[in-house]
Amino acid sequence: MGYENVTNGLARSFFRMDSNNLWNTKKKIKKSTFRIKNIWSWSCQDRPVEAWFTGGISSATTWNSQNTGGMWATKLDDVNDALGWPGGGCPAGNLAFDVTYAANQAATRKLNNITLGLRATNESDVYGWKKFDAGTASLSTEYNTYPNLPTNLDTSPDTGTETCLDGGATLTRTIGNTDLTLSGTFSDPDKGTVKARFTLWPTGHGGASNEVNQVVDVPSGKGAKLVVLKTKLKSLLADAGVTGTGSFSWHARAEDGELTSAWTPVCTFRFDATRPSTPPSVSSTEFPDGSDGWPETTGMARSAGTFMLKTMTRNPLTSSSTGLTGTPRSKRPGSACTALFHSL
């Protein structure tokens, strides 16, 4: 590369470098460096060599076709050095050029390769002539990959999050006077620790002063959980001036301390502080609900069966209107009672 007066030649060098790994996942390019070994110089007197982001090359590229302003589009960097003169104290070594702009162009434009050109700053100065080992050309890039969008979002009690995220139409579910657990899986292509951020607010009354906005650190690919106490849900509604049953919205994103994923879609639920936190339960040996699998035999229609009823309300369970005949005994809250019913 450069001018030499032995044959009166002038040379420029081009290097086509793979760049698809710069955009196959969404990345933030921090710095990209092109390195090549300078194995011969005219002397040890430093002379600048320039690195350019050029147009593409092929077997049809000629001196005349590359010798245009359009080909040499953007100057990236220059290095003032001289290495590899056999008679001096400047042994062969690498020259390093900052080509971050070209790497960012590759990422933005999704280029499978980029072409870098080297040329002497003064192409009539023989001391600017340099010889490179093309086999040592390398492109090294420092980057950070954006975290992935959280997956497997859920709540406990269930508020229909799966249907919400799938975009399906659903009635907003109501939970009773209970703590709420937000959860999801958070990951980063670069692995390491991921920050799971959950944000929850009274629908229509959000903002930094009236929301839950917390981060949970988890290993990449693992689940994160955040418990929101029922007392916090009540205070958020009170601060928003909402009385009675109120609506909440929430979403989540993954962070790595520098970059963030997009927010997940917003999902909503309703909170009723007067509603029991645990619904009443009914169980029967003769007439199971099938949640643990079906036994070989079950009770027959219009036959008597024993049912266990349990309630967590403040009022005792004293009657039933289920379409079955029978009356349970009155029991205190949180306890169970047994009743014999006949199906109609």
mmCIF file of C-alpha atoms in Angstrom:
data_model
loop_
_atom_site.group_PDB
_atom_site.id
_atom_site.type_symbol
_atom_site.label_atom_id
_atom_site.label_comp_id
_atom_site.label_asym_id
_atom_site.label_seq_id
_atom_site.Cartn_x
_atom_site.Cartn_y
_atom_site.Cartn_z
ATOM 1 C CA MET A 1 0.000 0.000 0.000
ATOM 2 C CA GLY A 2 1.324 3.461 -0.938
ATOM 3 C CA TYR A 3 3.897 4.655 -3.470
ATOM 4 C CA GLU A 4 7.233 3.010 -4.189
ATOM 5 C CA ASN A 5 9.800 4.284 -6.684
ATOM 6 C CA VAL A 6 11.415 0.962 -7.541
ATOM 7 C CA THR A 7 8.721 0.118 -10.072
ATOM 8 C CA ASN A 8 6.983 3.483 -9.721
ATOM 9 C CA GLY A 9 3.901 1.678 -8.388
ATOM 10 C CA LEU A 10 1.015 2.936 -6.327
ATOM 11 C CA ALA A 11 -1.149 0.534 -4.352
ATOM 12 C CA ARG A 12 -4.251 0.538 -2.173
ATOM 13 C CA SER A 13 -5.654 -2.387 -0.180
ATOM 14 C CA PHE A 14 -9.232 -3.607 0.346
ATOM 15 C CA PHE A 15 -10.525 -6.087 2.909
ATOM 16 C CA ARG A 16 -14.003 -7.587 2.884
ATOM 17 C CA MET A 17 -14.922 -8.528 6.474
ATOM 18 C CA ASP A 18 -17.854 -10.666 7.658
ATOM 19 C CA SER A 19 -20.315 -8.593 9.669
ATOM 20 C CA ASN A 20 -23.529 -10.624 9.974
ATOM 21 C CA ASN A 21 -22.726 -11.405 13.628
ATOM 22 C CA LEU A 22 -23.069 -7.709 14.358
ATOM 23 C CA TRP A 23 -26.825 -7.775 13.745
ATOM 24 C CA ASN A 24 -28.068 -11.391 14.011
ATOM 25 C CA THR A 25 -29.234 -10.328 17.477
ATOM 26 C CA LYS A 26 -30.066 -6.753 18.425
ATOM 27 C CA LYS A 27 -26.827 -5.194 19.653
ATOM 28 C CA LYS A 28 -25.396 -1.892 20.733
ATOM 29 C CA ILE A 29 -21.960 -1.528 19.128
ATOM 30 C CA LYS A 30 -19.524 0.063 21.559
ATOM 31 C CA LYS A 31 -16.247 -0.145 19.636
ATOM 32 C CA SER A 32 -14.948 -2.001 16.607
ATOM 33 C CA THR A 33 -11.270 -2.313 15.693
ATOM 34 C CA PHE A 34 -9.649 -3.458 12.460
ATOM 35 C CA ARG A 35 -6.169 -4.925 12.974
ATOM 36 C CA ILE A 36 -3.563 -6.021 10.453
ATOM 37 C CA LYS A 37 0.152 -6.828 10.673
ATOM 38 C CA ASN A 38 2.503 -4.316 9.056
ATOM 39 C CA ILE A 39 5.394 -6.547 7.920
ATOM 40 C CA TRP A 40 7.432 -4.086 5.839
ATOM 41 C CA SER A 41 7.919 -0.310 5.723
ATOM 42 C CA TRP A 42 10.258 1.878 3.726
ATOM 43 C CA SER A 43 11.964 3.018 6.917
ATOM 44 C CA CYS A 44 11.222 3.511 10.603
ATOM 45 C CA GLN A 45 10.043 7.042 9.910
ATOM 46 C CA ASP A 46 6.355 7.221 10.855
ATOM 47 C CA ARG A 47 3.926 7.947 8.063
ATOM 48 C CA PRO A 48 0.122 7.967 8.289
ATOM 49 C CA VAL A 49 -2.065 5.289 6.728
ATOM 50 C CA GLU A 50 -5.823 5.770 6.491
ATOM 51 C CA ALA A 51 -8.694 3.303 6.961
ATOM 52 C CA TRP A 52 -11.873 3.956 4.977
ATOM 53 C CA PHE A 53 -15.370 2.535 4.796
ATOM 54 C CA THR A 54 -15.590 1.849 1.080
ATOM 55 C CA GLY A 55 -17.951 0.495 -1.501
ATOM 56 C CA GLY A 56 -17.989 -3.224 -2.257
ATOM 57 C CA ILE A 57 -15.325 -5.043 -4.241
ATOM 58 C CA SER A 58 -15.361 -8.049 -6.549
ATOM 59 C CA SER A 59 -13.162 -9.806 -9.078
ATOM 60 C CA ALA A 60 -14.222 -7.113 -11.542
ATOM 61 C CA THR A 61 -12.851 -4.264 -9.438
ATOM 62 C CA THR A 62 -10.107 -2.344 -11.245
ATOM 63 C CA TRP A 63 -7.898 0.599 -10.354
ATOM 64 C CA ASN A 64 -10.082 2.920 -12.367
ATOM 65 C CA SER A 65 -13.362 1.632 -10.903
ATOM 66 C CA GLN A 66 -12.165 2.065 -7.324
ATOM 67 C CA ASN A 67 -10.528 5.442 -7.897
ATOM 68 C CA THR A 68 -13.694 7.449 -7.316
ATOM 69 C CA GLY A 69 -15.094 9.553 -4.502
ATOM 70 C CA GLY A 70 -18.101 7.272 -4.281
ATOM 71 C CA MET A 71 -15.895 4.253 -3.620
ATOM 72 C CA TRP A 72 -13.956 5.897 -0.822
ATOM 73 C CA ALA A 73 -17.052 6.994 1.016
ATOM 74 C CA THR A 74 -16.090 7.612 4.649
ATOM 75 C CA LYS A 75 -12.717 8.007 6.302
ATOM 76 C CA LEU A 76 -12.733 6.073 9.572
ATOM 77 C CA ASP A 77 -9.309 6.503 11.165
ATOM 78 C CA ASP A 78 -5.609 6.999 10.483
ATOM 79 C CA VAL A 79 -2.519 5.595 12.190
ATOM 80 C CA ASN A 80 0.863 7.310 12.058
ATOM 81 C CA ASP A 81 3.407 4.500 12.364
ATOM 82 C CA ALA A 82 6.076 2.486 10.556
ATOM 83 C CA LEU A 83 6.780 -1.179 11.314
ATOM 84 C CA GLY A 84 8.772 -3.953 9.684
ATOM 85 C CA TRP A 85 11.858 -2.193 8.298
ATOM 86 C CA PRO A 86 14.565 -4.863 8.336
ATOM 87 C CA GLY A 87 17.430 -2.427 8.895
ATOM 88 C CA GLY A 88 15.935 -0.484 11.800
ATOM 89 C CA GLY A 89 14.484 -0.841 15.252
ATOM 90 C CA CYS A 90 10.835 -1.107 14.211
ATOM 91 C CA PRO A 91 9.961 -4.808 13.935
ATOM 92 C CA ALA A 92 6.781 -5.990 12.274
ATOM 93 C CA GLY A 93 3.604 -5.553 14.296
ATOM 94 C CA ASN A 94 -0.094 -4.836 14.183
ATOM 95 C CA LEU A 95 -1.701 -1.549 13.265
ATOM 96 C CA ALA A 96 -5.126 -0.946 14.804
ATOM 97 C CA PHE A 97 -7.846 1.254 13.297
ATOM 98 C CA ASP A 98 -11.074 2.419 14.899
ATOM 99 C CA VAL A 99 -13.832 1.323 12.487
ATOM 100 C CA THR A 100 -16.799 1.660 14.865
ATOM 101 C CA TYR A 101 -18.778 3.721 12.365
ATOM 102 C CA ALA A 102 -18.593 0.945 9.760
ATOM 103 C CA ALA A 103 -19.638 -1.678 12.321
ATOM 104 C CA ASN A 104 -22.652 0.419 13.305
ATOM 105 C CA GLN A 105 -23.572 0.775 9.650
ATOM 106 C CA ALA A 106 -23.413 -3.006 9.294
ATOM 107 C CA ALA A 107 -25.682 -3.459 12.311
ATOM 108 C CA THR A 108 -28.165 -0.791 11.203
ATOM 109 C CA ARG A 109 -28.304 -1.844 7.563
ATOM 110 C CA LYS A 110 -27.967 -5.587 8.295
ATOM 111 C CA LEU A 111 -24.940 -5.989 6.038
ATOM 112 C CA ASN A 112 -23.468 -9.474 5.733
ATOM 113 C CA ASN A 113 -20.050 -7.940 5.107
ATOM 114 C CA ILE A 114 -18.315 -4.600 5.036
ATOM 115 C CA THR A 115 -15.376 -3.487 2.911
ATOM 116 C CA LEU A 116 -12.505 -1.560 4.469
ATOM 117 C CA GLY A 117 -9.855 0.203 2.416
ATOM 118 C CA LEU A 118 -6.307 1.223 3.387
ATOM 119 C CA ARG A 119 -4.406 3.973 1.590
ATOM 120 C CA ALA A 120 -1.463 6.219 2.338
ATOM 121 C CA THR A 121 -2.270 9.787 3.304
ATOM 122 C CA ASN A 122 0.474 11.044 0.969
ATOM 123 C CA GLU A 123 0.519 8.815 -2.103
ATOM 124 C CA SER A 124 3.644 10.425 -3.530
ATOM 125 C CA ASP A 125 5.842 9.849 -0.443
ATOM 126 C CA VAL A 126 7.856 6.618 -0.630
ATOM 127 C CA TYR A 127 8.215 6.591 3.167
ATOM 128 C CA GLY A 128 4.475 6.051 3.343
ATOM 129 C CA TRP A 129 4.715 2.699 1.532
ATOM 130 C CA LYS A 130 3.787 -0.312 3.664
ATOM 131 C CA LYS A 131 3.316 -4.033 3.147
ATOM 132 C CA PHE A 132 0.702 -5.960 5.130
ATOM 133 C CA ASP A 133 0.090 -9.631 5.864
ATOM 134 C CA ALA A 134 -3.468 -10.046 4.546
ATOM 135 C CA GLY A 135 -3.900 -13.280 6.507
ATOM 136 C CA THR A 136 -3.722 -11.356 9.794
ATOM 137 C CA ALA A 137 -6.591 -8.989 9.030
ATOM 138 C CA SER A 138 -9.203 -9.154 11.787
ATOM 139 C CA LEU A 139 -12.261 -7.253 12.949
ATOM 140 C CA SER A 140 -12.939 -7.313 16.692
ATOM 141 C CA THR A 141 -16.030 -5.649 18.126
ATOM 142 C CA GLU A 142 -17.088 -4.802 21.645
ATOM 143 C CA TYR A 143 -20.871 -4.819 21.963
ATOM 144 C CA ASN A 144 -23.789 -5.319 24.303
ATOM 145 C CA THR A 145 -26.822 -7.342 23.251
ATOM 146 C CA TYR A 146 -30.274 -6.103 24.153
ATOM 147 C CA PRO A 147 -32.085 -8.344 26.672
ATOM 148 C CA ASN A 148 -34.921 -10.495 25.378
ATOM 149 C CA LEU A 149 -38.569 -9.643 25.876
ATOM 150 C CA PRO A 150 -39.770 -11.391 29.061
ATOM 151 C CA THR A 151 -41.741 -14.608 28.611
ATOM 152 C CA ASN A 152 -44.066 -16.785 30.706
ATOM 153 C CA LEU A 153 -45.606 -13.784 32.456
ATOM 154 C CA ASP A 154 -48.153 -14.780 35.064
ATOM 155 C CA THR A 155 -49.822 -13.737 38.296
ATOM 156 C CA SER A 156 -50.966 -15.543 41.386
ATOM 157 C CA PRO A 157 -53.909 -15.466 41.872
ATOM 158 C CA ASP A 158 -54.497 -15.912 38.148
ATOM 159 C CA THR A 159 -55.672 -12.714 36.452
ATOM 160 C CA GLY A 160 -55.810 -14.018 32.864
ATOM 161 C CA THR A 161 -52.320 -12.878 31.874
ATOM 162 C CA GLU A 162 -51.831 -15.606 29.258
ATOM 163 C CA THR A 163 -54.982 -14.594 27.396
ATOM 164 C CA CYS A 164 -53.980 -10.931 27.690
ATOM 165 C CA LEU A 165 -50.556 -11.541 26.150
ATOM 166 C CA ASP A 166 -52.031 -13.662 23.363
ATOM 167 C CA GLY A 167 -54.224 -10.725 22.396
ATOM 168 C CA GLY A 168 -57.435 -12.598 23.059
ATOM 169 C CA ALA A 169 -60.615 -10.912 24.240
ATOM 170 C CA THR A 170 -61.229 -11.562 27.911
ATOM 171 C CA LEU A 171 -63.216 -10.126 30.773
ATOM 172 C CA THR A 172 -61.054 -8.364 33.335
ATOM 173 C CA ARG A 173 -60.717 -10.737 36.264
ATOM 174 C CA THR A 174 -61.218 -9.684 39.865
ATOM 175 C CA ILE A 175 -59.120 -10.896 42.765
ATOM 176 C CA GLY A 176 -60.070 -10.642 46.405
ATOM 177 C CA ASN A 177 -58.306 -9.274 49.446
ATOM 178 C CA THR A 178 -55.010 -11.078 48.913
ATOM 179 C CA ASP A 179 -51.365 -10.496 48.109
ATOM 180 C CA LEU A 180 -50.468 -10.654 44.414
ATOM 181 C CA THR A 181 -47.398 -12.322 42.916
ATOM 182 C CA LEU A 182 -46.092 -11.127 39.541
ATOM 183 C CA SER A 183 -43.759 -13.524 37.740
ATOM 184 C CA GLY A 184 -41.991 -14.182 34.450
ATOM 185 C CA THR A 185 -38.861 -15.536 32.764
ATOM 186 C CA PHE A 186 -36.119 -13.018 31.970
ATOM 187 C CA SER A 187 -33.097 -13.621 29.732
ATOM 188 C CA ASP A 188 -30.199 -11.945 27.943
ATOM 189 C CA PRO A 189 -28.300 -13.412 24.951
ATOM 190 C CA ASP A 190 -25.078 -12.352 26.709
ATOM 191 C CA LYS A 191 -26.099 -14.475 29.766
ATOM 192 C CA GLY A 192 -25.045 -13.270 33.205
ATOM 193 C CA THR A 193 -27.441 -11.572 35.610
ATOM 194 C CA VAL A 194 -30.639 -9.996 34.334
ATOM 195 C CA LYS A 195 -32.694 -7.352 36.103
ATOM 196 C CA ALA A 196 -36.407 -8.144 35.978
ATOM 197 C CA ARG A 197 -38.389 -4.934 36.270
ATOM 198 C CA PHE A 198 -42.069 -5.111 37.220
ATOM 199 C CA THR A 199 -44.271 -2.017 37.158
ATOM 200 C CA LEU A 200 -47.838 -1.975 38.511
ATOM 201 C CA TRP A 201 -50.170 1.001 38.916
ATOM 202 C CA PRO A 202 -53.845 1.881 39.396
ATOM 203 C CA THR A 203 -55.251 2.048 35.888
ATOM 204 C CA GLY A 204 -55.489 5.678 34.822
ATOM 205 C CA HIS A 205 -53.658 6.889 37.936
ATOM 206 C CA GLY A 206 -50.034 5.834 37.373
ATOM 207 C CA GLY A 207 -46.832 7.752 37.770
ATOM 208 C CA ALA A 208 -43.646 7.546 39.807
ATOM 209 C CA SER A 209 -45.431 8.634 42.985
ATOM 210 C CA ASN A 210 -48.225 6.051 42.770
ATOM 211 C CA GLU A 211 -46.914 2.788 41.413
ATOM 212 C CA VAL A 212 -44.915 -0.308 42.231
ATOM 213 C CA ASN A 213 -41.686 -0.158 40.236
ATOM 214 C CA GLN A 214 -39.186 -2.747 41.440
ATOM 215 C CA VAL A 215 -36.267 -4.761 40.077
ATOM 216 C CA VAL A 216 -35.445 -8.378 40.907
ATOM 217 C CA ASP A 217 -31.990 -9.739 39.944
ATOM 218 C CA VAL A 218 -32.013 -13.266 38.483
ATOM 219 C CA PRO A 219 -29.642 -15.427 36.386
ATOM 220 C CA SER A 220 -30.418 -15.182 32.675
ATOM 221 C CA GLY A 221 -33.137 -17.614 31.638
ATOM 222 C CA LYS A 222 -34.541 -18.038 35.137
ATOM 223 C CA GLY A 223 -37.851 -17.002 36.620
ATOM 224 C CA ALA A 224 -38.337 -13.884 38.729
ATOM 225 C CA LYS A 225 -41.127 -13.158 41.190
ATOM 226 C CA LEU A 226 -42.333 -10.026 42.919
ATOM 227 C CA VAL A 227 -44.902 -10.121 45.704
ATOM 228 C CA VAL A 228 -47.152 -7.065 45.974
ATOM 229 C CA LEU A 229 -48.832 -7.000 49.379
ATOM 230 C CA LYS A 230 -52.586 -6.455 49.591
ATOM 231 C CA THR A 231 -51.910 -3.502 51.881
ATOM 232 C CA LYS A 232 -49.912 -1.909 49.057
ATOM 233 C CA LEU A 233 -52.727 -2.501 46.588
ATOM 234 C CA LYS A 234 -55.153 -0.831 48.981
ATOM 235 C CA SER A 235 -52.883 2.178 49.540
ATOM 236 C CA LEU A 236 -52.322 2.673 45.797
ATOM 237 C CA LEU A 237 -56.078 2.819 45.236
ATOM 238 C CA ALA A 238 -56.537 5.154 48.198
ATOM 239 C CA ASP A 239 -53.801 7.493 46.962
ATOM 240 C CA ALA A 240 -55.484 7.526 43.558
ATOM 241 C CA GLY A 241 -58.795 8.462 45.141
ATOM 242 C CA VAL A 242 -60.424 5.191 44.116
ATOM 243 C CA THR A 243 -62.962 3.695 46.492
ATOM 244 C CA GLY A 244 -64.374 0.189 46.355
ATOM 245 C CA THR A 245 -63.168 -2.150 43.641
ATOM 246 C CA GLY A 246 -60.300 -0.691 41.578
ATOM 247 C CA SER A 247 -58.480 -1.625 38.404
ATOM 248 C CA PHE A 248 -54.721 -2.222 38.142
ATOM 249 C CA SER A 249 -52.416 -2.397 35.131
ATOM 250 C CA TRP A 250 -48.945 -3.959 34.964
ATOM 251 C CA HIS A 251 -46.158 -4.893 32.609
ATOM 252 C CA ALA A 252 -42.502 -5.967 32.750
ATOM 253 C CA ARG A 253 -39.194 -5.697 30.928
ATOM 254 C CA ALA A 254 -35.657 -7.128 31.165
ATOM 255 C CA GLU A 255 -32.600 -4.953 31.847
ATOM 256 C CA ASP A 256 -28.851 -5.555 32.021
ATOM 257 C CA GLY A 257 -27.769 -2.316 33.688
ATOM 258 C CA GLU A 258 -27.245 -0.530 30.366
ATOM 259 C CA LEU A 259 -29.811 -1.750 27.846
ATOM 260 C CA THR A 260 -33.434 -2.814 28.213
ATOM 261 C CA SER A 261 -35.883 -4.976 26.335
ATOM 262 C CA ALA A 262 -39.176 -3.558 25.168
ATOM 263 C CA TRP A 263 -42.015 -3.506 27.679
ATOM 264 C CA THR A 264 -44.417 -6.412 27.540
ATOM 265 C CA PRO A 265 -48.039 -5.619 26.681
ATOM 266 C CA VAL A 266 -50.020 -4.084 29.528
ATOM 267 C CA CYS A 267 -52.392 -6.456 31.321
ATOM 268 C CA THR A 268 -55.112 -5.488 33.788
ATOM 269 C CA PHE A 269 -57.080 -6.941 36.672
ATOM 270 C CA ARG A 270 -59.495 -5.717 39.319
ATOM 271 C CA PHE A 271 -58.922 -5.733 43.081
ATOM 272 C CA ASP A 272 -61.781 -5.958 45.569
ATOM 273 C CA ALA A 273 -60.605 -5.586 49.168
ATOM 274 C CA THR A 274 -64.000 -6.714 50.479
ATOM 275 C CA ARG A 275 -63.947 -9.993 48.594
ATOM 276 C CA PRO A 276 -62.587 -13.132 50.317
ATOM 277 C CA SER A 277 -58.954 -13.773 49.553
ATOM 278 C CA THR A 278 -59.650 -17.516 49.246
ATOM 279 C CA PRO A 279 -62.866 -18.727 47.604
ATOM 280 C CA PRO A 280 -64.975 -21.401 49.299
ATOM 281 C CA SER A 281 -64.062 -24.953 48.400
ATOM 282 C CA VAL A 282 -66.159 -28.082 47.950
ATOM 283 C CA SER A 283 -64.768 -31.609 47.827
ATOM 284 C CA SER A 284 -66.263 -35.078 47.815
ATOM 285 C CA THR A 285 -64.891 -38.597 47.781
ATOM 286 C CA GLU A 286 -67.953 -39.973 45.972
ATOM 287 C CA PHE A 287 -68.148 -37.088 43.494
ATOM 288 C CA PRO A 288 -64.562 -35.854 42.838
ATOM 289 C CA ASP A 289 -63.855 -32.885 40.564
ATOM 290 C CA GLY A 290 -61.300 -34.792 38.508
ATOM 291 C CA SER A 291 -58.401 -32.452 39.286
ATOM 292 C CA ASP A 292 -56.365 -35.417 40.571
ATOM 293 C CA GLY A 293 -57.597 -37.825 37.934
ATOM 294 C CA TRP A 294 -60.756 -39.889 37.862
ATOM 295 C CA PRO A 295 -61.157 -42.945 40.098
ATOM 296 C CA GLU A 296 -62.492 -46.197 38.664
ATOM 297 C CA THR A 297 -65.902 -45.645 40.272
ATOM 298 C CA THR A 298 -67.775 -42.515 41.321
ATOM 299 C CA GLY A 299 -71.146 -41.791 42.873
ATOM 300 C CA MET A 300 -74.217 -42.435 40.773
ATOM 301 C CA ALA A 301 -76.725 -39.795 39.745
ATOM 302 C CA ARG A 302 -79.572 -39.268 42.249
ATOM 303 C CA SER A 303 -77.601 -40.982 44.985
ATOM 304 C CA ALA A 304 -76.465 -39.570 48.299
ATOM 305 C CA GLY A 305 -72.977 -38.163 48.634
ATOM 306 C CA THR A 306 -70.887 -36.599 51.344
ATOM 307 C CA PHE A 307 -69.398 -33.193 50.587
ATOM 308 C CA MET A 308 -66.802 -31.197 52.521
ATOM 309 C CA LEU A 309 -67.433 -27.427 52.369
ATOM 310 C CA LYS A 310 -64.872 -24.902 53.552
ATOM 311 C CA THR A 311 -65.005 -21.131 53.666
ATOM 312 C CA MET A 312 -62.500 -18.447 54.659
ATOM 313 C CA THR A 313 -65.056 -15.660 54.966
ATOM 314 C CA ARG A 314 -65.774 -13.870 58.218
ATOM 315 C CA ASN A 315 -69.312 -15.222 58.188
ATOM 316 C CA PRO A 316 -69.961 -18.885 58.917
ATOM 317 C CA LEU A 317 -71.256 -21.144 56.187
ATOM 318 C CA THR A 318 -74.868 -21.973 57.070
ATOM 319 C CA SER A 319 -76.713 -22.755 53.858
ATOM 320 C CA SER A 320 -76.374 -23.690 50.224
ATOM 321 C CA SER A 321 -78.294 -23.112 47.028
ATOM 322 C CA THR A 322 -76.456 -25.396 44.646
ATOM 323 C CA GLY A 323 -79.382 -27.297 43.194
ATOM 324 C CA LEU A 324 -78.769 -30.133 45.628
ATOM 325 C CA THR A 325 -80.934 -31.035 48.616
ATOM 326 C CA GLY A 326 -79.407 -30.967 52.078
ATOM 327 C CA THR A 327 -78.238 -28.510 54.666
ATOM 328 C CA PRO A 328 -74.775 -28.265 56.258
ATOM 329 C CA ARG A 329 -74.280 -27.402 59.884
ATOM 330 C CA SER A 330 -73.103 -23.897 60.735
ATOM 331 C CA LYS A 331 -69.329 -23.693 61.164
ATOM 332 C CA ARG A 332 -66.928 -20.923 62.129
ATOM 333 C CA PRO A 333 -64.777 -19.177 59.443
ATOM 334 C CA GLY A 334 -61.769 -21.108 58.192
ATOM 335 C CA SER A 335 -63.145 -24.472 59.220
ATOM 336 C CA ALA A 336 -64.844 -27.207 57.258
ATOM 337 C CA CYS A 337 -68.226 -28.818 57.587
ATOM 338 C CA THR A 338 -69.577 -32.075 56.240
ATOM 339 C CA ALA A 339 -73.034 -32.380 54.697
ATOM 340 C CA LEU A 340 -75.004 -35.159 53.098
ATOM 341 C CA PHE A 341 -76.642 -34.122 49.833
ATOM 342 C CA HIS A 342 -78.906 -35.866 47.341
ATOM 343 C CA SER A 343 -78.597 -34.889 43.678
ATOM 344 C CA LEU A 344 -81.868 -33.865 42.073
#
